[in-house]
Amino acid sequence: MTGHVVKLDLHYPYPYDGRRPDKSEVSPSLHLGHLNYLDLSMNNFSGAPIPDFIGSLAKLEYLILSNAGFGGTIPHQLGNLSNLLYLDLASNLHYSSDVDNLGWLPSIRFLQHLDMSNVNLSKASNWIHVINMLPSLSVLRLFRATLPSLPSTLPHVNLQQNNLSGPLPNQIGALQSLGYLDLGLNLLDGSIPASLGKLSALYYLNLAANSLAGALTEAHFANLTSLSSLDLSYNLLTVNCKLLTTIDLGNNKLSGRIPEWIGGSLLSLRVLRPRSNMLDGNIPWQLSLLSSLQVLDLADNKLSGTLPLSFGNFIAMIMIQNGGKLALFENMASYYIENIQINTKGSELMFTSVFSLVTSLDLSDNNIFGEIPEELTNFHGLHSLNLSGNHLTERIPINIGAMGQLEPLDLSMNNLSSIIPTSIAYLNFLEHLNLPYNNLSRRIPSGNQLQILNDPSIYISNQYLCGLPLPEKYPGDEPAECPIEKKTG
């Protein structure tokens, strides 16, 4: 009655569940000259335009009209709201607003937060210059805003999932303080400019799902020392790093899938280590094309699917180099030396390694399921194998004893069943064996190297496993007996 209301919150209070609230209306007779906060979000104005008279609420500081079902052209009168700090005009999928010009926006000189997601800005050719005139702006959201093309020079702004087309301007290298750049899901083409390598403060870069082409070289990324997240997926890029031997991206926040192109492009690669990231999806079979690969460490990610049968084709893991380990020290100068950290024998070790001395496969702590391919037993030259912490089923490969160079073998915390193959006793170099927390059964093999590995913790939490070094004796060995195995089916 007095008109001295300062805050009016009429947002639809329930979570959006696919249903729309009843049709809403705003009366132009509303006279609230003292209002500084107005929230009409999540209502249903059924495509009606935003009322012009809102532009007369001169003291307004917060205007929230998001997902309210407004349609039509956003009125220029909003430019009269010179005290506005927060403006949210995001449209929803049912009704969409548009603008014919954004010339009114710089009048809101104190604006700090602007959201025009799903608003059609295709006619606002001056959008990037106008937004750059807002000195206090700290949050800008233009998600699916149908933006016109980027101009030839790029001011200090970020955008994502619009219809941006054309090449990335070379001037992008001038944004020396830029830390977060997301231009994914656009129509960008051409090559990635070399000037991108000047963004030494950049920690997040997403150029995924564009039409970028050309070759990626090591020089582009040599100075991006702060980069922790890089997504270049779903483009047309090639890799011009044919002499690259080591990729160590361990302990970052990399997400998405392992690129298939690695297998066909980096043919000299000997070490691939994206350990402890957030990679997901299947392990691409194309990695088996890396015939020189000696260290593959994909551990501690979110990888799923089954192990590709083609993994048995890693030539460098199949071959026993120069007839044995001792012979490799005779001509040290002929081998490439590199620092690499490898999880082996239950701990992390840093090798200042001669590559020909180290072969390691670590896929532990993922979501890999299915059986261990028999093809892996072709790895006669493999020194370290860790498949623990997955969902592997079926039996341990019968011919595992053919992997004669194995020193640590860790298959713990899976769902492996059936017997432990007797051939495991023929792994003469085996120093560390870990098989607990599976469904293994019957008698533990004996003989050869297994006589030294007599720690019961190697075999614990396998309910139907018995025999030395476990306290449960095999039937016929006095005095105890194995538990009776439950029949299935």
Short mmCIF file of C-alpha atoms in Angstrom, two decimals:
data_model
loop_
_atom_site.label_atom_id
_atom_site.label_comp_id
_atom_site.label_asym_id
_atom_site.label_seq_id
_atom_site.Cartn_x
_atom_site.Cartn_y
_atom_site.Cartn_z
CA MET A 1 0.00 0.00 0.00
CA THR A 2 2.88 2.40 0.72
CA GLY A 3 4.94 1.38 -2.30
CA HIS A 4 8.04 1.18 -0.11
CA VAL A 5 8.71 -2.50 -0.81
CA VAL A 6 12.45 -3.03 -1.39
CA LYS A 7 12.51 -6.78 -2.20
CA LEU A 8 10.01 -8.85 -4.16
CA ASP A 9 10.78 -12.56 -4.59
CA LEU A 10 8.07 -14.33 -6.61
CA HIS A 11 10.14 -17.12 -8.14
CA TYR A 12 8.46 -20.49 -8.66
CA PRO A 13 9.77 -22.38 -5.62
CA TYR A 14 9.66 -25.99 -6.83
CA PRO A 15 12.40 -27.86 -8.75
CA TYR A 16 11.78 -28.03 -12.49
CA ASP A 17 10.44 -31.53 -13.28
CA GLY A 18 9.26 -31.09 -16.86
CA ARG A 19 5.95 -29.50 -15.87
CA ARG A 20 5.27 -25.79 -16.14
CA PRO A 21 3.59 -23.68 -13.46
CA ASP A 22 0.27 -22.03 -14.27
CA LYS A 23 0.32 -19.07 -16.65
CA SER A 24 1.54 -15.88 -14.97
CA GLU A 25 1.00 -12.18 -15.69
CA VAL A 26 2.63 -8.91 -14.57
CA SER A 27 0.40 -5.87 -14.16
CA PRO A 28 1.75 -2.55 -15.54
CA SER A 29 0.00 -0.83 -12.63
CA LEU A 30 2.74 -2.05 -10.28
CA HIS A 31 4.35 1.07 -8.77
CA LEU A 32 7.31 0.15 -6.60
CA GLY A 33 9.77 3.00 -6.83
CA HIS A 34 11.86 1.76 -3.89
CA LEU A 35 12.31 -1.79 -5.18
CA ASN A 36 15.94 -2.93 -5.43
CA TYR A 37 15.39 -6.71 -5.80
CA LEU A 38 12.96 -8.43 -8.19
CA ASP A 39 12.90 -12.18 -8.84
CA LEU A 40 10.27 -13.62 -11.22
CA SER A 41 12.30 -16.66 -12.26
CA MET A 42 10.89 -20.14 -13.01
CA ASN A 43 7.36 -18.86 -13.70
CA ASN A 44 5.29 -19.25 -16.86
CA PHE A 45 4.65 -16.04 -18.78
CA SER A 46 3.88 -18.13 -21.89
CA GLY A 47 6.05 -16.19 -24.33
CA ALA A 48 4.86 -12.73 -23.29
CA PRO A 49 7.52 -9.99 -23.70
CA ILE A 50 9.36 -8.58 -20.71
CA PRO A 51 7.24 -5.56 -19.58
CA ASP A 52 8.73 -2.18 -20.55
CA PHE A 53 7.79 -0.64 -17.21
CA ILE A 54 10.44 -2.74 -15.41
CA GLY A 55 12.87 -0.20 -16.87
CA SER A 56 11.29 2.47 -14.65
CA LEU A 57 12.27 0.72 -11.41
CA ALA A 58 15.25 3.03 -11.09
CA LYS A 59 16.60 1.72 -7.77
CA LEU A 60 16.67 -1.89 -8.90
CA GLU A 61 19.99 -3.67 -8.20
CA TYR A 62 18.98 -7.31 -8.78
CA LEU A 63 16.74 -8.38 -11.66
CA ILE A 64 16.24 -12.14 -12.08
CA LEU A 65 13.94 -13.18 -14.93
CA SER A 66 15.60 -16.48 -15.84
CA ASN A 67 13.49 -19.41 -17.09
CA ALA A 68 10.33 -17.37 -16.59
CA GLY A 69 8.87 -18.04 -20.03
CA PHE A 70 9.34 -14.52 -21.35
CA GLY A 71 9.68 -14.21 -25.14
CA GLY A 72 10.02 -11.56 -27.79
CA THR A 73 12.61 -8.80 -27.89
CA ILE A 74 14.27 -7.71 -24.66
CA PRO A 75 13.21 -4.06 -24.13
CA HIS A 76 15.81 -1.30 -24.45
CA GLN A 77 14.27 0.29 -21.37
CA LEU A 78 16.34 -2.04 -19.20
CA GLY A 79 19.22 0.29 -19.98
CA ASN A 80 17.60 2.80 -17.62
CA LEU A 81 18.43 0.56 -14.65
CA SER A 82 21.74 2.32 -14.03
CA ASN A 83 22.08 0.90 -10.48
CA LEU A 84 21.75 -2.72 -11.58
CA LEU A 85 24.44 -5.10 -10.31
CA TYR A 86 22.91 -8.46 -11.24
CA LEU A 87 20.96 -9.15 -14.45
CA ASP A 88 19.75 -12.66 -15.31
CA LEU A 89 17.74 -12.90 -18.53
CA ALA A 90 18.44 -16.54 -19.36
CA SER A 91 15.66 -18.08 -21.45
CA ASN A 92 14.39 -21.65 -21.30
CA LEU A 93 13.80 -24.24 -24.02
CA HIS A 94 10.05 -23.48 -24.29
CA TYR A 95 10.24 -19.72 -24.90
CA SER A 96 13.23 -17.71 -26.05
CA SER A 97 13.97 -13.99 -26.01
CA ASP A 98 16.08 -12.12 -28.54
CA VAL A 99 17.79 -8.77 -28.95
CA ASP A 100 18.14 -6.57 -32.03
CA ASN A 101 20.87 -4.42 -30.49
CA LEU A 102 22.79 -4.32 -27.23
CA GLY A 103 23.50 -0.59 -27.31
CA TRP A 104 21.53 -0.11 -24.09
CA LEU A 105 23.76 -2.43 -22.05
CA PRO A 106 26.77 -0.07 -21.37
CA SER A 107 24.38 2.29 -19.54
CA ILE A 108 24.27 -0.26 -16.73
CA ARG A 109 27.78 0.78 -15.80
CA PHE A 110 28.03 -1.05 -12.44
CA LEU A 111 26.85 -4.42 -13.75
CA GLN A 112 28.80 -7.34 -12.24
CA HIS A 113 26.79 -10.40 -13.30
CA LEU A 114 25.17 -10.91 -16.72
CA ASP A 115 23.45 -14.09 -17.88
CA MET A 116 21.85 -14.15 -21.33
CA SER A 117 22.04 -17.89 -21.91
CA ASN A 118 19.66 -19.19 -24.61
CA VAL A 119 18.90 -15.61 -25.67
CA ASN A 120 19.18 -15.18 -29.44
CA LEU A 121 21.99 -12.66 -29.97
CA SER A 122 22.47 -13.38 -33.67
CA LYS A 123 21.42 -9.82 -34.64
CA ALA A 124 23.66 -8.16 -32.05
CA SER A 125 26.72 -7.65 -34.22
CA ASN A 126 28.20 -5.27 -31.64
CA TRP A 127 27.91 -7.72 -28.74
CA ILE A 128 31.61 -8.24 -28.04
CA HIS A 129 32.44 -4.51 -28.05
CA VAL A 130 29.44 -3.65 -25.87
CA ILE A 131 30.25 -6.28 -23.24
CA ASN A 132 33.86 -5.14 -23.19
CA MET A 133 32.59 -1.68 -22.09
CA LEU A 134 31.33 -3.05 -18.74
CA PRO A 135 34.29 -2.39 -16.42
CA SER A 136 32.85 -4.14 -13.34
CA LEU A 137 31.65 -7.31 -15.09
CA SER A 138 33.01 -10.43 -13.38
CA VAL A 139 30.52 -13.13 -14.49
CA LEU A 140 29.37 -13.51 -18.09
CA ARG A 141 27.21 -16.42 -19.24
CA LEU A 142 26.24 -16.66 -22.89
CA PHE A 143 25.55 -20.38 -23.12
CA ARG A 144 23.80 -21.23 -26.43
CA ALA A 145 23.31 -17.56 -27.19
CA THR A 146 23.65 -17.98 -31.01
CA LEU A 147 26.47 -15.43 -31.14
CA PRO A 148 27.70 -13.89 -34.40
CA SER A 149 31.22 -14.65 -35.58
CA LEU A 150 34.28 -13.55 -33.65
CA PRO A 151 35.91 -10.35 -34.93
CA SER A 152 39.50 -10.38 -36.10
CA THR A 153 40.74 -9.06 -32.74
CA LEU A 154 39.75 -10.74 -29.50
CA PRO A 155 39.14 -8.72 -26.31
CA HIS A 156 39.32 -10.23 -22.83
CA VAL A 157 36.23 -12.47 -22.87
CA ASN A 158 35.36 -16.19 -22.72
CA LEU A 159 32.53 -18.02 -24.53
CA GLN A 160 31.32 -21.64 -24.99
CA GLN A 161 28.76 -23.68 -27.06
CA ASN A 162 27.70 -20.97 -29.49
CA ASN A 163 27.98 -20.81 -33.26
CA LEU A 164 31.37 -19.09 -33.29
CA SER A 165 33.01 -19.69 -36.65
CA GLY A 166 36.25 -18.89 -38.40
CA PRO A 167 39.82 -19.34 -37.16
CA LEU A 168 41.16 -18.49 -33.72
CA PRO A 169 42.78 -15.03 -34.00
CA ASN A 170 46.53 -14.90 -33.54
CA GLN A 171 46.00 -12.01 -31.09
CA ILE A 172 44.83 -14.51 -28.49
CA GLY A 173 48.45 -14.75 -27.37
CA ALA A 174 48.21 -11.22 -25.96
CA LEU A 175 45.95 -12.40 -23.10
CA GLN A 176 48.92 -13.08 -20.84
CA SER A 177 46.86 -13.40 -17.63
CA LEU A 178 44.18 -15.65 -19.08
CA GLY A 179 43.73 -18.76 -16.93
CA TYR A 180 40.49 -20.34 -18.22
CA LEU A 181 39.56 -20.58 -21.90
CA ASP A 182 36.52 -22.58 -23.01
CA LEU A 183 35.60 -22.41 -26.69
CA GLY A 184 34.24 -25.93 -26.98
CA LEU A 185 31.22 -26.92 -29.10
CA ASN A 186 31.56 -24.17 -31.70
CA LEU A 187 32.33 -23.98 -35.40
CA LEU A 188 35.94 -22.80 -35.20
CA ASP A 189 38.19 -23.93 -38.03
CA GLY A 190 41.74 -23.45 -39.24
CA SER A 191 44.80 -24.32 -37.19
CA ILE A 192 45.57 -23.58 -33.55
CA PRO A 193 47.69 -20.40 -33.61
CA ALA A 194 51.25 -20.68 -32.32
CA SER A 195 50.59 -17.63 -30.14
CA LEU A 196 48.45 -19.84 -27.89
CA GLY A 197 51.73 -21.11 -26.48
CA LYS A 198 52.32 -17.69 -24.89
CA LEU A 199 49.46 -18.15 -22.39
CA SER A 200 51.70 -19.27 -19.56
CA ALA A 201 48.97 -18.68 -16.92
CA LEU A 202 46.46 -20.91 -18.71
CA TYR A 203 45.30 -23.81 -16.53
CA TYR A 204 42.13 -24.87 -18.43
CA LEU A 205 41.81 -25.12 -22.21
CA ASN A 206 38.80 -26.59 -24.00
CA LEU A 207 38.68 -26.45 -27.80
CA ALA A 208 36.73 -29.69 -28.17
CA ALA A 209 34.06 -30.31 -30.81
CA ASN A 210 35.11 -27.73 -33.39
CA SER A 211 36.57 -28.17 -36.85
CA LEU A 212 40.15 -27.25 -36.01
CA ALA A 213 42.72 -28.88 -38.27
CA GLY A 214 46.42 -28.90 -38.86
CA ALA A 215 49.31 -30.41 -36.92
CA LEU A 216 49.92 -30.22 -33.20
CA THR A 217 53.58 -29.76 -32.36
CA GLU A 218 55.46 -29.84 -29.08
CA ALA A 219 56.34 -26.14 -29.50
CA HIS A 220 52.65 -25.12 -29.12
CA PHE A 221 52.48 -26.43 -25.55
CA ALA A 222 56.07 -26.10 -24.32
CA ASN A 223 55.34 -22.95 -22.26
CA LEU A 224 51.89 -23.94 -20.93
CA THR A 225 53.41 -24.94 -17.61
CA SER A 226 50.24 -24.17 -15.62
CA LEU A 227 47.96 -26.28 -17.82
CA SER A 228 46.08 -28.94 -15.84
CA SER A 229 43.09 -29.61 -18.13
CA LEU A 230 43.29 -29.91 -21.92
CA ASP A 231 40.48 -31.07 -24.21
CA LEU A 232 41.06 -31.08 -27.97
CA SER A 233 38.72 -33.98 -28.72
CA TYR A 234 36.41 -34.16 -31.75
CA ASN A 235 38.47 -32.00 -34.08
CA LEU A 236 40.49 -32.75 -37.20
CA LEU A 237 43.92 -32.29 -35.64
CA THR A 238 46.99 -34.33 -36.46
CA VAL A 239 50.14 -34.77 -34.39
CA ASN A 240 53.54 -33.79 -35.68
CA CYS A 241 55.62 -35.22 -32.82
CA LYS A 242 56.94 -38.33 -34.50
CA LEU A 243 60.11 -38.36 -32.39
CA LEU A 244 58.26 -38.01 -29.07
CA THR A 245 59.27 -40.85 -26.73
CA THR A 246 57.67 -39.90 -23.40
CA ILE A 247 54.25 -38.53 -22.40
CA ASP A 248 53.89 -38.14 -18.63
CA LEU A 249 50.62 -36.41 -17.67
CA GLY A 250 50.27 -38.08 -14.29
CA ASN A 251 48.47 -36.54 -11.31
CA ASN A 252 46.46 -33.87 -13.09
CA LYS A 253 42.72 -33.33 -13.64
CA LEU A 254 42.52 -34.57 -17.23
CA SER A 255 39.06 -35.83 -18.15
CA GLY A 256 37.40 -37.40 -21.18
CA ARG A 257 38.57 -40.34 -23.28
CA ILE A 258 42.06 -41.39 -24.29
CA PRO A 259 42.47 -40.09 -27.87
CA GLU A 260 42.60 -42.87 -30.46
CA TRP A 261 45.01 -40.89 -32.64
CA ILE A 262 47.86 -41.50 -30.16
CA GLY A 263 48.17 -45.03 -31.50
CA GLY A 264 48.56 -44.02 -35.13
CA SER A 265 50.69 -40.89 -34.72
CA LEU A 266 53.27 -41.28 -31.95
CA LEU A 267 55.08 -44.30 -33.30
CA SER A 268 58.28 -43.62 -31.34
CA LEU A 269 56.49 -43.45 -28.00
CA ARG A 270 58.07 -45.55 -25.27
CA VAL A 271 56.34 -44.18 -22.16
CA LEU A 272 52.65 -43.22 -21.86
CA ARG A 273 51.70 -42.25 -18.31
CA PRO A 274 48.42 -40.36 -17.77
CA ARG A 275 48.16 -41.88 -14.28
CA SER A 276 45.87 -40.44 -11.56
CA ASN A 277 43.51 -38.35 -13.66
CA MET A 278 39.79 -38.57 -14.45
CA LEU A 279 39.95 -40.30 -17.82
CA ASP A 280 36.94 -42.46 -18.67
CA GLY A 281 35.55 -44.64 -21.46
CA ASN A 282 37.14 -47.69 -23.04
CA ILE A 283 40.85 -48.17 -23.52
CA PRO A 284 41.31 -47.66 -27.29
CA TRP A 285 42.68 -50.70 -29.12
CA GLN A 286 44.77 -48.31 -31.24
CA LEU A 287 47.29 -48.05 -28.40
CA SER A 288 48.48 -51.52 -29.41
CA LEU A 289 49.90 -49.91 -32.58
CA LEU A 290 52.63 -48.34 -30.42
CA SER A 291 55.20 -51.02 -31.14
CA SER A 292 57.93 -49.24 -29.14
CA LEU A 293 55.82 -48.77 -25.99
CA GLN A 294 57.54 -50.12 -22.89
CA VAL A 295 55.70 -48.33 -20.06
CA LEU A 296 51.91 -47.97 -20.13
CA ASP A 297 50.50 -46.56 -16.90
CA LEU A 298 46.75 -45.80 -16.99
CA ALA A 299 46.20 -46.47 -13.29
CA ASP A 300 43.87 -44.52 -10.99
CA ASN A 301 41.41 -43.23 -13.58
CA LYS A 302 37.78 -44.08 -14.41
CA LEU A 303 38.44 -46.28 -17.43
CA SER A 304 35.92 -49.01 -18.16
CA GLY A 305 35.16 -51.72 -20.72
CA THR A 306 37.20 -54.85 -21.37
CA LEU A 307 40.89 -55.21 -22.10
CA PRO A 308 41.48 -55.14 -25.88
CA LEU A 309 42.72 -58.48 -27.21
CA SER A 310 45.18 -56.56 -29.34
CA PHE A 311 47.06 -55.54 -26.18
CA GLY A 312 49.08 -58.69 -26.67
CA ASN A 313 50.77 -57.01 -29.64
CA PHE A 314 53.08 -54.57 -27.78
CA ILE A 315 56.30 -55.68 -29.43
CA ALA A 316 58.59 -54.01 -26.86
CA MET A 317 56.86 -55.98 -24.09
CA ILE A 318 57.04 -59.24 -26.00
CA MET A 319 60.78 -59.15 -26.73
CA ILE A 320 63.40 -60.04 -24.12
CA GLN A 321 65.95 -57.33 -24.73
CA ASN A 322 69.46 -58.54 -25.55
CA GLY A 323 68.98 -61.87 -23.85
CA GLY A 324 68.60 -60.67 -20.25
CA LYS A 325 69.02 -57.86 -17.77
CA LEU A 326 72.71 -58.13 -17.01
CA ALA A 327 73.74 -57.89 -20.64
CA LEU A 328 72.03 -54.52 -20.92
CA PHE A 329 74.59 -52.80 -18.71
CA GLU A 330 77.46 -53.65 -21.04
CA ASN A 331 76.86 -50.77 -23.43
CA MET A 332 75.03 -48.14 -21.42
CA ALA A 333 75.69 -45.34 -23.94
CA SER A 334 73.50 -46.95 -26.59
CA TYR A 335 70.29 -46.66 -24.56
CA TYR A 336 68.03 -43.68 -24.06
CA ILE A 337 67.93 -42.48 -20.43
CA GLU A 338 64.78 -40.91 -18.95
CA ASN A 339 63.33 -40.23 -15.49
CA ILE A 340 60.04 -42.06 -14.99
CA GLN A 341 57.99 -42.96 -11.90
CA ILE A 342 56.56 -46.49 -11.85
CA ASN A 343 54.29 -48.20 -9.34
CA THR A 344 55.89 -51.56 -8.69
CA LYS A 345 56.42 -54.00 -5.83
CA GLY A 346 53.75 -52.24 -3.77
CA SER A 347 55.29 -48.76 -3.84
CA GLU A 348 56.16 -45.89 -6.18
CA LEU A 349 59.74 -45.95 -7.43
CA MET A 350 61.53 -43.29 -9.46
CA PHE A 351 63.69 -44.82 -12.19
CA THR A 352 66.44 -42.88 -13.86
CA SER A 353 65.97 -45.56 -16.39
CA VAL A 354 67.64 -47.01 -19.37
CA PHE A 355 64.50 -47.68 -21.38
CA SER A 356 65.57 -51.16 -22.37
CA LEU A 357 65.62 -52.13 -18.67
CA VAL A 358 62.02 -51.24 -17.83
CA THR A 359 58.78 -52.67 -19.22
CA SER A 360 55.65 -52.06 -17.18
CA LEU A 361 51.88 -52.32 -17.64
CA ASP A 362 49.72 -50.73 -14.90
CA LEU A 363 45.94 -50.51 -15.34
CA SER A 364 45.08 -50.68 -11.63
CA ASP A 365 42.26 -48.81 -9.87
CA ASN A 366 39.87 -48.42 -12.79
CA ASN A 367 36.52 -49.97 -13.69
CA ILE A 368 37.77 -52.54 -16.21
CA PHE A 369 35.72 -55.73 -16.39
CA GLY A 370 35.73 -59.04 -18.30
CA GLU A 371 38.55 -61.57 -18.35
CA ILE A 372 42.29 -61.15 -18.60
CA PRO A 373 43.10 -61.93 -22.26
CA GLU A 374 45.31 -64.98 -22.76
CA GLU A 375 47.13 -62.81 -25.31
CA LEU A 376 48.80 -60.91 -22.45
CA THR A 377 50.92 -63.97 -21.75
CA ASN A 378 52.80 -63.10 -24.95
CA PHE A 379 54.60 -60.42 -22.89
CA HIS A 380 57.75 -62.48 -22.40
CA GLY A 381 59.76 -59.30 -21.74
CA LEU A 382 57.35 -57.59 -19.30
CA HIS A 383 58.85 -56.80 -15.90
CA SER A 384 55.84 -55.39 -14.00
CA LEU A 385 52.10 -56.12 -14.31
CA ASN A 386 49.43 -54.50 -12.11
CA LEU A 387 45.73 -55.07 -12.83
CA SER A 388 44.49 -54.68 -9.25
CA GLY A 389 41.39 -52.78 -8.14
CA ASN A 390 39.21 -53.53 -11.16
CA HIS A 391 36.26 -55.85 -11.86
CA LEU A 392 38.08 -58.59 -13.76
CA THR A 393 36.39 -62.00 -13.76
CA GLU A 394 36.99 -65.56 -14.94
CA ARG A 395 40.34 -67.28 -14.42
CA ILE A 396 43.96 -66.19 -14.35
CA PRO A 397 45.45 -67.10 -17.77
CA ILE A 398 46.68 -70.71 -17.65
CA ASN A 399 49.93 -69.82 -19.42
CA ILE A 400 50.88 -66.93 -17.14
CA GLY A 401 54.17 -68.68 -16.45
CA ALA A 402 55.27 -67.72 -19.98
CA MET A 403 55.76 -64.12 -18.77
CA GLY A 404 59.17 -65.16 -17.57
CA GLN A 405 60.60 -61.70 -16.75
CA LEU A 406 57.83 -60.66 -14.33
CA GLU A 407 59.11 -59.33 -11.00
CA PRO A 408 55.95 -57.82 -9.45
CA LEU A 409 52.50 -59.26 -10.29
CA ASP A 410 49.41 -57.71 -8.71
CA LEU A 411 45.93 -59.05 -9.53
CA SER A 412 44.34 -58.23 -6.16
CA MET A 413 40.86 -56.78 -5.52
CA ASN A 414 39.11 -58.20 -8.58
CA ASN A 415 36.54 -60.98 -9.05
CA LEU A 416 38.92 -63.61 -10.43
CA SER A 417 37.80 -67.19 -9.88
CA SER A 418 38.89 -70.81 -10.41
CA ILE A 419 42.38 -72.06 -9.58
CA ILE A 420 45.76 -70.34 -9.49
CA PRO A 421 47.56 -71.80 -12.54
CA THR A 422 50.47 -74.06 -11.67
CA SER A 423 52.56 -72.28 -14.32
CA ILE A 424 52.84 -69.29 -11.97
CA ALA A 425 55.53 -71.23 -10.12
CA TYR A 426 57.80 -70.90 -13.17
CA LEU A 427 58.09 -67.09 -12.86
CA ASN A 428 61.69 -67.34 -11.66
CA PHE A 429 62.21 -63.58 -11.22
CA LEU A 430 58.98 -63.02 -9.28
CA GLU A 431 59.66 -60.92 -6.16
CA HIS A 432 56.22 -59.52 -5.34
CA LEU A 433 52.92 -61.41 -5.76
CA ASN A 434 49.53 -60.02 -4.71
CA LEU A 435 46.31 -62.03 -5.19
CA PRO A 436 44.01 -61.20 -2.20
CA TYR A 437 40.35 -60.21 -2.41
CA ASN A 438 39.29 -62.44 -5.29
CA ASN A 439 37.26 -65.65 -5.59
CA LEU A 440 40.16 -68.02 -6.19
CA SER A 441 39.74 -71.63 -5.02
CA ARG A 442 41.46 -74.97 -4.42
CA ARG A 443 45.13 -75.54 -3.76
CA ILE A 444 47.86 -72.90 -3.93
CA PRO A 445 50.61 -74.11 -6.32
CA SER A 446 54.03 -74.81 -4.86
CA GLY A 447 57.59 -75.10 -6.02
CA ASN A 448 60.32 -72.93 -7.50
CA GLN A 449 59.96 -69.20 -6.76
CA LEU A 450 56.71 -69.67 -4.81
CA GLN A 451 58.65 -71.35 -2.02
CA ILE A 452 60.23 -67.98 -1.25
CA LEU A 453 56.91 -66.07 -1.46
CA ASN A 454 55.45 -67.65 1.68
CA ASP A 455 53.57 -64.66 3.13
CA PRO A 456 49.87 -65.58 3.78
CA SER A 457 48.78 -61.99 2.99
CA ILE A 458 49.45 -62.77 -0.68
CA TYR A 459 46.37 -65.00 -0.75
CA ILE A 460 43.96 -63.72 1.95
CA SER A 461 40.23 -63.14 1.32
CA ASN A 462 39.91 -65.94 -1.22
CA GLN A 463 37.31 -68.01 0.61
CA TYR A 464 37.92 -71.38 -1.03
CA LEU A 465 41.69 -71.16 -1.43
CA CYS A 466 43.83 -73.39 0.77
CA GLY A 467 47.24 -74.91 1.18
CA LEU A 468 50.53 -73.40 2.31
CA PRO A 469 51.25 -70.68 3.27
CA LEU A 470 47.60 -70.29 4.40
CA PRO A 471 46.59 -71.98 7.68
CA GLU A 472 43.83 -73.89 5.82
CA LYS A 473 45.38 -77.12 4.58
CA TYR A 474 44.41 -78.83 1.33
CA PRO A 475 42.28 -82.00 1.83
CA GLY A 476 44.63 -84.86 2.58
CA ASP A 477 47.21 -82.59 4.19
CA GLU A 478 46.87 -83.00 7.95
CA PRO A 479 45.16 -81.87 10.00
CA ALA A 480 42.70 -79.26 8.68
CA GLU A 481 40.45 -79.21 5.63
CA CYS A 482 39.35 -76.50 3.18
CA PRO A 483 35.88 -75.00 3.55
CA ILE A 484 33.26 -76.78 1.48
CA GLU A 485 32.83 -74.89 -1.78
CA LYS A 486 29.24 -73.89 -2.46
CA LYS A 487 27.73 -75.32 -5.62
CA THR A 488 26.18 -72.89 -8.09
CA GLY A 489 23.43 -73.45 -10.60
#
